[in-house]
Coordinates of C-alpha atoms and ligand atoms in Angstrom, one line a residue:
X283 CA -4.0 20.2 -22.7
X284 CA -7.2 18.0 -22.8
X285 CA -10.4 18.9 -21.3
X286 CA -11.5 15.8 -18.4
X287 CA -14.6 14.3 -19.5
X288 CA -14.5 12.2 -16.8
X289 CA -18.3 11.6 -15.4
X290 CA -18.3 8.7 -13.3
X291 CA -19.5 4.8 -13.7
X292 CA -21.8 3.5 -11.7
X293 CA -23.1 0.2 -13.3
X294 CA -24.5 -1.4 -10.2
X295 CA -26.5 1.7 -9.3
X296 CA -23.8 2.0 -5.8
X297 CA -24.9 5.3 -5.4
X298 CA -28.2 4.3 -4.1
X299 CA -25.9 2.6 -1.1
X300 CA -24.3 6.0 -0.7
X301 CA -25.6 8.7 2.0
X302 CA -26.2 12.0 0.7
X303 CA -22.8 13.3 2.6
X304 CA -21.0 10.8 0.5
X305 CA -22.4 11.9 -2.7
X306 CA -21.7 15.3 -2.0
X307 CA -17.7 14.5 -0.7
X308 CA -17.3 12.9 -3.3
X309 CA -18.9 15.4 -6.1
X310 CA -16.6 17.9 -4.4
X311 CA -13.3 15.6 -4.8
X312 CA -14.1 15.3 -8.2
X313 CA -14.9 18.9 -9.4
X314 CA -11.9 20.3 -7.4
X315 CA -9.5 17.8 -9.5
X316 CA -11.4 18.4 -12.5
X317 CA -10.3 22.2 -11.9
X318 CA -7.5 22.5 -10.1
X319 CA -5.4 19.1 -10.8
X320 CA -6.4 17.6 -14.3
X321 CA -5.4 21.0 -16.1
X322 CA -1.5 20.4 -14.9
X323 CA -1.1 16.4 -14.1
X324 CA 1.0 15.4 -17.3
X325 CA 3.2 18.7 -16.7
X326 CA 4.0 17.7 -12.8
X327 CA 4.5 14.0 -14.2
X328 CA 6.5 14.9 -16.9
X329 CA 8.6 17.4 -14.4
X330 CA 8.8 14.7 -12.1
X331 CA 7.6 16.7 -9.1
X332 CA 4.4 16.8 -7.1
X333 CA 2.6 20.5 -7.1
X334 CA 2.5 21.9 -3.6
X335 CA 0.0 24.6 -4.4
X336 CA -2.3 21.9 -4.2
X337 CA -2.1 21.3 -0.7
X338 CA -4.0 24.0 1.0
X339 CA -7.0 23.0 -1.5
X340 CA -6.5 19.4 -0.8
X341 CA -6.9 20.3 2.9
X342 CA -10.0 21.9 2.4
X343 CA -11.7 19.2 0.6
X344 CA -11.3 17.6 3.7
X345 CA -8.1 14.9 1.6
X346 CA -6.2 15.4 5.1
X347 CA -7.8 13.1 8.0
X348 CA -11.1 12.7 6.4
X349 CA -11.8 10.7 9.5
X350 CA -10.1 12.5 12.3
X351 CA -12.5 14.0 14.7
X352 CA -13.4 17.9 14.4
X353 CA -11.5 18.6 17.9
X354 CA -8.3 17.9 15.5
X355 CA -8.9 19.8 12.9
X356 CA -10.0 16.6 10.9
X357 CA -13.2 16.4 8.8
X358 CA -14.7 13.7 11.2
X359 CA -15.9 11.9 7.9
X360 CA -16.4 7.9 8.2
X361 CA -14.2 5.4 6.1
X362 CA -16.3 5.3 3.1
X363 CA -16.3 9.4 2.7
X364 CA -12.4 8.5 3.5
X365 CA -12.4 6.1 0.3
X366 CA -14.5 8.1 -2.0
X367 CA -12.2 11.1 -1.5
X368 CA -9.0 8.6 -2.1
X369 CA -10.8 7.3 -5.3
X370 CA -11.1 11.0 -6.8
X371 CA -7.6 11.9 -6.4
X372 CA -6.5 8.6 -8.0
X373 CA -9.2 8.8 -10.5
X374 CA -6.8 11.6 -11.7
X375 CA -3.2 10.3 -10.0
X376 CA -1.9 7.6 -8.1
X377 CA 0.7 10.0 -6.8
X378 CA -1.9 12.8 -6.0
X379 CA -3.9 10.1 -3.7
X380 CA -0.6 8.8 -2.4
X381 CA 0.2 12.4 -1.0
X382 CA -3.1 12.7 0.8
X383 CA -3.3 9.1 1.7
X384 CA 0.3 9.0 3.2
X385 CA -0.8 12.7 5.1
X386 CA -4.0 10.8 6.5
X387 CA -3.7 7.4 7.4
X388 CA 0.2 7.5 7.7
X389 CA 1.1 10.5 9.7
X390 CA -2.1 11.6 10.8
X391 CA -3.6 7.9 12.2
X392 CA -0.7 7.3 14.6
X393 CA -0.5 10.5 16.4
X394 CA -4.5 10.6 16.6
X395 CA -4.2 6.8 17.5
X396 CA -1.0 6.4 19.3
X397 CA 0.4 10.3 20.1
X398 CA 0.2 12.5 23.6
X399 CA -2.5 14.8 23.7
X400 CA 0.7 17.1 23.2
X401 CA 1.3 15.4 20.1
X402 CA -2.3 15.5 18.8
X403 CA -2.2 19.4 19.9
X404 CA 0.5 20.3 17.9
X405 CA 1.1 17.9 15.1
X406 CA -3.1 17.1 13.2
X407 CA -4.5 20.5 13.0
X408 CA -1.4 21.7 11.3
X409 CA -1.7 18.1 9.2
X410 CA -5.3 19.1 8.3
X411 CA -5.0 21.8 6.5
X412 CA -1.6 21.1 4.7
X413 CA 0.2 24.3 6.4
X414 CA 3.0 20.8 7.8
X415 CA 3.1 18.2 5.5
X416 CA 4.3 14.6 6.9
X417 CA 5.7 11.2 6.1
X418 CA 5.9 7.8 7.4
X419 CA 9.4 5.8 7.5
X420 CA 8.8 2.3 7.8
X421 CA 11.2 0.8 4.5
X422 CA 14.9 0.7 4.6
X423 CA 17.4 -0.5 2.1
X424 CA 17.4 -4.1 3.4
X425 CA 14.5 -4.2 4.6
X426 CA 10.9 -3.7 2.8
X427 CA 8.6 -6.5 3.2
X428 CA 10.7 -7.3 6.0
X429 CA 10.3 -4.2 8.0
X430 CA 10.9 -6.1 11.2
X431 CA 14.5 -6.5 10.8
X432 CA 14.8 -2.9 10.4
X433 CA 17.9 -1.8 11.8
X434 CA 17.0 1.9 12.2
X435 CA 18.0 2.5 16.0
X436 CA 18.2 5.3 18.9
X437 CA 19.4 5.2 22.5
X438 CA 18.4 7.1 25.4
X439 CA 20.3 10.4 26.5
X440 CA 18.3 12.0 29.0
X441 CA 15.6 13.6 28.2
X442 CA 16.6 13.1 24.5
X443 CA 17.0 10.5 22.1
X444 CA 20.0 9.7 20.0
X445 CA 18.4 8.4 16.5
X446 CA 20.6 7.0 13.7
X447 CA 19.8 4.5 10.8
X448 CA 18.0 5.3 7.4
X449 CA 15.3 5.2 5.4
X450 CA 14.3 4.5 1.9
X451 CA 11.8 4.9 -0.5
X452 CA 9.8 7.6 1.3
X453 CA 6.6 10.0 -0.2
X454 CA 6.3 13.3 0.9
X455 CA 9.6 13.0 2.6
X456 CA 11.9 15.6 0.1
X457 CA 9.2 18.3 1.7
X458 CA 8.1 17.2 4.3
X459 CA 8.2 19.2 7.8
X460 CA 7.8 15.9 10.4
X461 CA 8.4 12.5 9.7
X462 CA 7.1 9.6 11.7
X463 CA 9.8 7.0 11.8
X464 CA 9.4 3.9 13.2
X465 CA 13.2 2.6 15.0
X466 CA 14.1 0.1 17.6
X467 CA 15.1 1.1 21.2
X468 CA 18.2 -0.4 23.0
X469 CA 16.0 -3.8 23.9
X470 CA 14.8 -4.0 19.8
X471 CA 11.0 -2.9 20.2
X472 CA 10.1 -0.7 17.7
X473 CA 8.3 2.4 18.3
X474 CA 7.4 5.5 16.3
X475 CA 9.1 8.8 16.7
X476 CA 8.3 12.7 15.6
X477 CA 11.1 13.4 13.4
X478 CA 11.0 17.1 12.6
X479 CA 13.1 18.9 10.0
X480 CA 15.3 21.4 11.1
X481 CA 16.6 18.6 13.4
X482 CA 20.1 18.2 13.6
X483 CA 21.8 15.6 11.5
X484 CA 18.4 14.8 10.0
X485 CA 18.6 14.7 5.9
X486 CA 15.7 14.1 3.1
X487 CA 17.8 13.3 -0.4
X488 CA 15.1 13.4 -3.1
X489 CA 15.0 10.4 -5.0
X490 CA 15.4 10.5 -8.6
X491 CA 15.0 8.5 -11.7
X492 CA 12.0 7.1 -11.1
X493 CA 9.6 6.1 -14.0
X494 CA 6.5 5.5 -12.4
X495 CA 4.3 8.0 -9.4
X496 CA 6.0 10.7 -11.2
X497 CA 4.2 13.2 -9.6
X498 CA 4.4 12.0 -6.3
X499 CA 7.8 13.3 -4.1
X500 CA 9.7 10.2 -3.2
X501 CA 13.3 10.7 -1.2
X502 CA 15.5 9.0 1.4
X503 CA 15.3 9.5 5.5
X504 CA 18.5 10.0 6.7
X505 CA 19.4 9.5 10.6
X506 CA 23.3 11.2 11.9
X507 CA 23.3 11.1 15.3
X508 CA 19.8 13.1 15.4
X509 CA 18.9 14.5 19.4
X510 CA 15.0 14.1 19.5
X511 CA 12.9 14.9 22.5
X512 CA 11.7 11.5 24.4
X513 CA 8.7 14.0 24.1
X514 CA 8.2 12.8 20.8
X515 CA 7.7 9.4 20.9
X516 CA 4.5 8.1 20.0
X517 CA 3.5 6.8 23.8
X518 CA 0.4 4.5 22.8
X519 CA 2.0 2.1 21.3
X520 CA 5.0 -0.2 20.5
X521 CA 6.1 -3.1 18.7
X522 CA 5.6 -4.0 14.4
X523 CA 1.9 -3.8 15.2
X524 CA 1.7 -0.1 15.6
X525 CA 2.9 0.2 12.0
X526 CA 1.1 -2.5 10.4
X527 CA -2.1 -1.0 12.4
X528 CA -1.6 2.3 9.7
X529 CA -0.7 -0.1 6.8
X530 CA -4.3 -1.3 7.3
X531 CA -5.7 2.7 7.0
X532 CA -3.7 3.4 4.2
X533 CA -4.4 0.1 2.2
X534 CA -7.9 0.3 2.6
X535 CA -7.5 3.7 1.0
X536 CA -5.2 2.3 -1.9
X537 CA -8.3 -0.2 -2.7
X538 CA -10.6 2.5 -3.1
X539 CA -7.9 4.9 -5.3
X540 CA -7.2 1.7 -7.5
X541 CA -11.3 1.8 -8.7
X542 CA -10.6 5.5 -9.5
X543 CA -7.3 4.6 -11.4
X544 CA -9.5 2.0 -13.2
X545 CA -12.8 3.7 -13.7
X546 CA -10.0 6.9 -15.7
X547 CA -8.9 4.3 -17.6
X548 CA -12.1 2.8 -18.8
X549 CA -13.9 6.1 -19.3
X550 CA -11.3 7.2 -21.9
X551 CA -11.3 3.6 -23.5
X552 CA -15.1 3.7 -24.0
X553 CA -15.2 7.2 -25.1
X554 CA -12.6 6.3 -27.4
X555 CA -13.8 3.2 -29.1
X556 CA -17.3 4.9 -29.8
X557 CA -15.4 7.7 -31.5
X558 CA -12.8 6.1 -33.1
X559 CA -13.9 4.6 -36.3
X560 CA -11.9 1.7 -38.8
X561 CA -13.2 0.0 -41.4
X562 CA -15.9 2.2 -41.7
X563 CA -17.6 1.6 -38.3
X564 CA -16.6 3.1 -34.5
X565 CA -14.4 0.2 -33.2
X566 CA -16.8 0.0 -29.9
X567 CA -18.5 -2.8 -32.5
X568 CA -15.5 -4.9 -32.7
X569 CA -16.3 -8.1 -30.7
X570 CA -12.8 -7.8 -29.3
X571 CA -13.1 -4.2 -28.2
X572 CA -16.1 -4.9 -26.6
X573 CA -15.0 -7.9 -24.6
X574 CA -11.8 -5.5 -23.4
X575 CA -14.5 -2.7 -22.2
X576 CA -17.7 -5.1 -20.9
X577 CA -14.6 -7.0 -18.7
X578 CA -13.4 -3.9 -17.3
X579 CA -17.0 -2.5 -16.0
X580 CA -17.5 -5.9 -14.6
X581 CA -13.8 -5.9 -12.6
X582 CA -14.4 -2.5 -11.5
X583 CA -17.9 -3.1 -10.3
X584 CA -16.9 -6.5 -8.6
X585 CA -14.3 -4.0 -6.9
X586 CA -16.6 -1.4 -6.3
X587 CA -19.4 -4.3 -3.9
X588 CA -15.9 -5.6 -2.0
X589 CA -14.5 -2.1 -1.0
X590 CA -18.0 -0.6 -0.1
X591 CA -18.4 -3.7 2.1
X592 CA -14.9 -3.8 3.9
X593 CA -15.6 0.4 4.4
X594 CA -18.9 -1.0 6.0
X595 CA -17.2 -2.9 8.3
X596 CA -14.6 -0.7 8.8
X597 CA -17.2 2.0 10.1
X598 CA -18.3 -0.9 12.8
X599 CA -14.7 -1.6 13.8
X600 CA -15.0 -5.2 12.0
X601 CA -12.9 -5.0 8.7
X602 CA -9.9 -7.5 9.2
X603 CA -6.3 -6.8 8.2
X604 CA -6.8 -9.6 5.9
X605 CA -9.7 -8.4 4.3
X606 CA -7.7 -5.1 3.6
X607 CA -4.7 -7.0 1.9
X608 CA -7.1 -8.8 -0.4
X609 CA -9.3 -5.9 -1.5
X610 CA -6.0 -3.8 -2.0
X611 CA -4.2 -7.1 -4.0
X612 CA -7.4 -7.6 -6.2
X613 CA -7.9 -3.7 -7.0
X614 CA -4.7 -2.7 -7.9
X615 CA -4.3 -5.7 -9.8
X616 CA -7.6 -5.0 -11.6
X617 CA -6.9 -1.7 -12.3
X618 CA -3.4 -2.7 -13.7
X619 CA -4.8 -4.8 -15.6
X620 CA -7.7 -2.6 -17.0
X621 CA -5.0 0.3 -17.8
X622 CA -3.3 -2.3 -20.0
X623 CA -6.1 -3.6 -21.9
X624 CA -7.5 0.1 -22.5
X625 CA -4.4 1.3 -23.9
X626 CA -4.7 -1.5 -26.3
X627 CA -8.0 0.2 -27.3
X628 CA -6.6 3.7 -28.0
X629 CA -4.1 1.9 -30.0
X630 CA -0.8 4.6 -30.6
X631 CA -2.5 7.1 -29.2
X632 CA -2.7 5.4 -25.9
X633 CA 0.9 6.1 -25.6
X634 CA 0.6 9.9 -25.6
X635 CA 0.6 12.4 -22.7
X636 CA -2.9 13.7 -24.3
X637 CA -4.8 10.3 -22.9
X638 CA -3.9 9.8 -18.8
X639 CA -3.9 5.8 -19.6
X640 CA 0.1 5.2 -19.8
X641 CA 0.4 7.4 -16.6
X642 CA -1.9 5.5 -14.5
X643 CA -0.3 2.2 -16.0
X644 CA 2.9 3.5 -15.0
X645 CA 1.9 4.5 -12.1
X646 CA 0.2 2.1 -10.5
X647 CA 3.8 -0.5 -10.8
X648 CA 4.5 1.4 -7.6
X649 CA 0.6 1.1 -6.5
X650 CA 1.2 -2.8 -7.3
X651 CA 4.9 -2.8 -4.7
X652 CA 4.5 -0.5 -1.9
X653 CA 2.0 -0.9 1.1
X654 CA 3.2 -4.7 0.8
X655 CA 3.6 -6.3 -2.8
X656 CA 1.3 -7.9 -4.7
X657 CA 2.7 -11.6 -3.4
X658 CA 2.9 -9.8 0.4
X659 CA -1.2 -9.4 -0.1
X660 CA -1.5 -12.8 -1.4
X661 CA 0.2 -14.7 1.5
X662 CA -1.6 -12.6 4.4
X663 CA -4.4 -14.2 2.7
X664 CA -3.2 -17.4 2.1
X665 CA -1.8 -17.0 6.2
X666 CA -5.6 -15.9 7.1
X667 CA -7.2 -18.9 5.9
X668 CA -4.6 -21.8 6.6
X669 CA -3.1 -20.8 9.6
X670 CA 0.6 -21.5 7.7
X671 CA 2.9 -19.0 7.8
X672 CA 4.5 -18.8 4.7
X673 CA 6.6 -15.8 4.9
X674 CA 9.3 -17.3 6.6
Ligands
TGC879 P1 4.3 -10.7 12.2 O1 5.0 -11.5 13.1 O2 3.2 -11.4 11.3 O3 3.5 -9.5 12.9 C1 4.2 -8.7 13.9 C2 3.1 -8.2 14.8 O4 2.3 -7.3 14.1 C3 0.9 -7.8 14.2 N1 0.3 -7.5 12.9 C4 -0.5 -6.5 12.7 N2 -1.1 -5.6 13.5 C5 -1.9 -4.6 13.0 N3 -2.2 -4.6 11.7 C6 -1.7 -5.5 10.8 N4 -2.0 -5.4 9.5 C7 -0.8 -6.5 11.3 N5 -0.1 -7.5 10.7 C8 0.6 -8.1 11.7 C9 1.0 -9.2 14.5 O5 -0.1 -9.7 15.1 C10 2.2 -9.2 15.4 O6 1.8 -8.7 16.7 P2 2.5 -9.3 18.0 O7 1.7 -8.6 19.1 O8 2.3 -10.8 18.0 O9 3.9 -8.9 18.0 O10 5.3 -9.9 11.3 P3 6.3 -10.4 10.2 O11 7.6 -9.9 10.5 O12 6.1 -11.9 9.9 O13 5.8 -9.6 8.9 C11 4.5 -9.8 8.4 C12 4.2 -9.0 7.0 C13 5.2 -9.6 6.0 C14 2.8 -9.3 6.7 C15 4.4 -7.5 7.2 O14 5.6 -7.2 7.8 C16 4.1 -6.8 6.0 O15 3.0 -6.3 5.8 N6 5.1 -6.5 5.1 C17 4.9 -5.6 4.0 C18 5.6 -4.2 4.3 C19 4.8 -3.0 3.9 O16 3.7 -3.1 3.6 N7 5.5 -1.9 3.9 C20 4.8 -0.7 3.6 C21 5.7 0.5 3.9 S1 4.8 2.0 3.9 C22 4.5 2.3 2.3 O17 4.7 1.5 1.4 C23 3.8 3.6 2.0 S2 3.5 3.8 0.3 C24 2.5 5.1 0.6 C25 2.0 5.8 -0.5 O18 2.7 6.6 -1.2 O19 0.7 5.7 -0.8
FAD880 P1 11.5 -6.5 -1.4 O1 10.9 -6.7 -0.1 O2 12.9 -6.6 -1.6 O3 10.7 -7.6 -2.4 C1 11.3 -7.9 -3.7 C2 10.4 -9.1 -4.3 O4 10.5 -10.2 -3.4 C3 8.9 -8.7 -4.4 O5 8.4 -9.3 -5.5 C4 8.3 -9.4 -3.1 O6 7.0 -9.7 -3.3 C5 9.2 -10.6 -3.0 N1 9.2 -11.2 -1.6 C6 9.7 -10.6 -0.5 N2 9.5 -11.4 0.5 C7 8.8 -12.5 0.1 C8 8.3 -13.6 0.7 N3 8.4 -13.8 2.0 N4 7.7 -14.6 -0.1 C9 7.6 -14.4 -1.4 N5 8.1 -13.3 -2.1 C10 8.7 -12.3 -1.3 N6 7.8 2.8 2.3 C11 7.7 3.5 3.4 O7 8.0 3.1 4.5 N7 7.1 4.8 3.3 C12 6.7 5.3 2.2 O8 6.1 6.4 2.1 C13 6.9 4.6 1.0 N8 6.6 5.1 -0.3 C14 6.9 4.4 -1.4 C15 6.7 5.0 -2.6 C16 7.1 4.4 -3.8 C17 7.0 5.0 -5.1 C18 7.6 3.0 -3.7 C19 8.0 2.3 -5.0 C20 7.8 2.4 -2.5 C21 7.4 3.1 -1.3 N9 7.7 2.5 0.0 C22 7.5 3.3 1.1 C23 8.4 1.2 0.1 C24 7.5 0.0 -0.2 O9 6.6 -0.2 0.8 C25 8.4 -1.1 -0.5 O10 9.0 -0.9 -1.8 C26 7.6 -2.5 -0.5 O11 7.2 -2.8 0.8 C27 8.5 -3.6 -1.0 O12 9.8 -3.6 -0.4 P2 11.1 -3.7 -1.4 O13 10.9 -2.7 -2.5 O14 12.3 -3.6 -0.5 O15 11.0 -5.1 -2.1

């Protein structure tokens, strides 16, 4: 097992645009990994399973609905507490940030946005603190970037819905006590509907073989005829909007957990190449090697002033959806991008479990796919300042 040595990069001197709360969040995020996560990370990813004794402490370093109000159970945080806490847990795992962003901004952010007071009352406290654990079925087998034509379907029988259809590629769903699953009703609009296990005819395969978010629990969503109280349909809101509207939360988490996955992966590379000597000097003085680790602080640093900004105006209700999709595009791209060049520098040894680098490369393939693909990010954009659709 290797000690984290992991200190933190702040080349721009951010933290001077920080508040004291955020400081303090975030020193928090990152001593409770340091302690309770770092120690076991290559075990879970090599077992292929995320650690569920980690979610009481990941509720009570507030991971859970950083920015659900108090009267909730949340931490009534804003979005940049939010995003330093998401760039912590991917500082150490994509898939340990995927379970707390998927619990927040995915499970959380619809019944807080679109639920009952019912709902609220029964579903977020229990969220908060990790005693339920949820997960948010959008994907199907046919359809991913397409998740309008899902075919996912209920009809009304009294006071109950009939729900059939599946989903695919789901975190959190194998354990999972509630699911919020987004179906059509008999005229095709799409709403959102509490999907608890123990339901009849409701199933969570796990699925397996995956080589990448390893330690992140990733199964199916299977609908048979399951009877679910109209009670527990998300009343606030319907249509592919009210999904896309928690797409935006959880991107704009993703963007801030991509400059964590990054800043892992240059802090080992430039601890590295100043220890790591050939030809009778520390490679940190090859040109090359230096042009590998003074491009990655810049990336991440250019990353760091777009995300602080969009968290800015999210806090004033401003951030755009397209201003999401490009800050999650560029930073996971970056961050891809900077896990490849800095396993260069560790040379053979960046392929060993003792160094995190080939797991945060690995992981963050799936980073690069879900919450819209890397070309899904780029056309938004390309929509946003055209006005050409070209998805279709
Ligand atoms: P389109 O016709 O453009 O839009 C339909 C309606 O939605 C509105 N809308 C949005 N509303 C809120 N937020 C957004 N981001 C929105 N984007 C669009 C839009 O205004 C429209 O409203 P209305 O009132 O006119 O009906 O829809 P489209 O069918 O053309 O699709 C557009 C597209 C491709 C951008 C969208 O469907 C998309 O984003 N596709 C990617 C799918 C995706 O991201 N799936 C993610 C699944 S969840 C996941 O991956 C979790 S991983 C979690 C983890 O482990 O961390
Ligand atoms: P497809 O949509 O089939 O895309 C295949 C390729 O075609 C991609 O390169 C794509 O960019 C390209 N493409 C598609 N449409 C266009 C177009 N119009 N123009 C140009 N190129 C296009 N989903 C959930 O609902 N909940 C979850 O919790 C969840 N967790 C996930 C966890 C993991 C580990 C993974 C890998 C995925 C998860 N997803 C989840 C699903 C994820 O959101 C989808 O994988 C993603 O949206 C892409 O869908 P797809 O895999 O079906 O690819």
């Amino acid at each position: 097992m290797r000690t984290d040595l992991y200190q933190g990069h702040d080349y721009l001197l951010m933290d001077e645009l920080l508040t004291e709360e955020h400081r303090l969040i975030r020193d928090t995020a990152r001593a409770w990994v340091k302690q309770e996560v770092s120690p076991i990370i290559e075990d879970a990813a090599e077992r292929c399973e995320f650690p569920k004794h980690l979610l009481p402490g990941l509720g009570e370093i507030g991971a859970f609905g950083p920015y659900i109000p108090e009267e909730y159970g949340g931490a009534g945080l804003d979005q940049i507490a939010y995003g330093l806490i998401m760039q912590e847990l991917e500082r150490c795992d994509s898939g340990l940030r995927s379970t707390a962003s998927v619990q927040s901004s995915l499970v959380m952010y619809p019944i807080w946005k679109y639920g009952s007071e019912e709902q609220k009352q029964k579903f977020l406290p229990k969220l908060a603190t990790g005693e339920w654990m949820g997960c948010f079925g959008l994907t199907e087998p046919d359809h991913g970037s397409n998740p309008g034509g899902m075919t996912t379907h209920y009809k009304e029988d009294g006071d109950d819905i009939i729900l059939n259809g599946a989903k695919m590629w789901i975190s959190n769903a194998p354990f999972a006590q509630m699911a919020v699953v987004w179906a059509k009703n008999e005229e095709g609009r799409i709403h959102g509907v509490l999907v608890e296990r123990g339901m009849e005819g409701f199933s969570t395969p796990t699925m397996k073989g995956k080589w990448s978010l390893r330690a992140s629990d990733t199964g199916e969503l299977i609908f048979d005829n399951v009877r679910v109280p109209k009670t527990n349909i998300l009343p606030g809101r319907s249509g592919l909007g009210a999904p896309l509207s928690c797409l935006d939360s959880a991107r704009y988490g993703i963007a801030w957990g991509a400059i964590g996955a990054a800043l892992d992966c240059y802090d080992v590379g430039l601890r590295y190449a100043k220890e790591r000597k050939q030809f009778g000097r520390p490679i940190a003085g090859f040109q090359l090697q230096q042009k590998k680790l003074a491009e990655a602080i810049t990336e991440i640093s250019k990353a760091q002033l777009m995300t602080l900004r969009i968290g800015q105006l999210r806090n004033e209700g401003r951030a755009t959806s397209a201003q999401i999709s490009m800050a999650k595009r560029n930073n996971v791209d970056m961050a891809i991008h900077i896990a490849r060049e800095m396993r260069q520098v560790l040379g053979g040894m960046g392929i060993m479990n003792e160094y995190p680098i080939m797991r945060h490369m690995a992981n963050l393939e799936s980073v690069i796919t879900y919450e819209g693909t890397h070309d899904i990010h780029l056309l938004i954009t390309g929509f946003d300042i055209t006005g050409e659709n070209a998805f279709k």
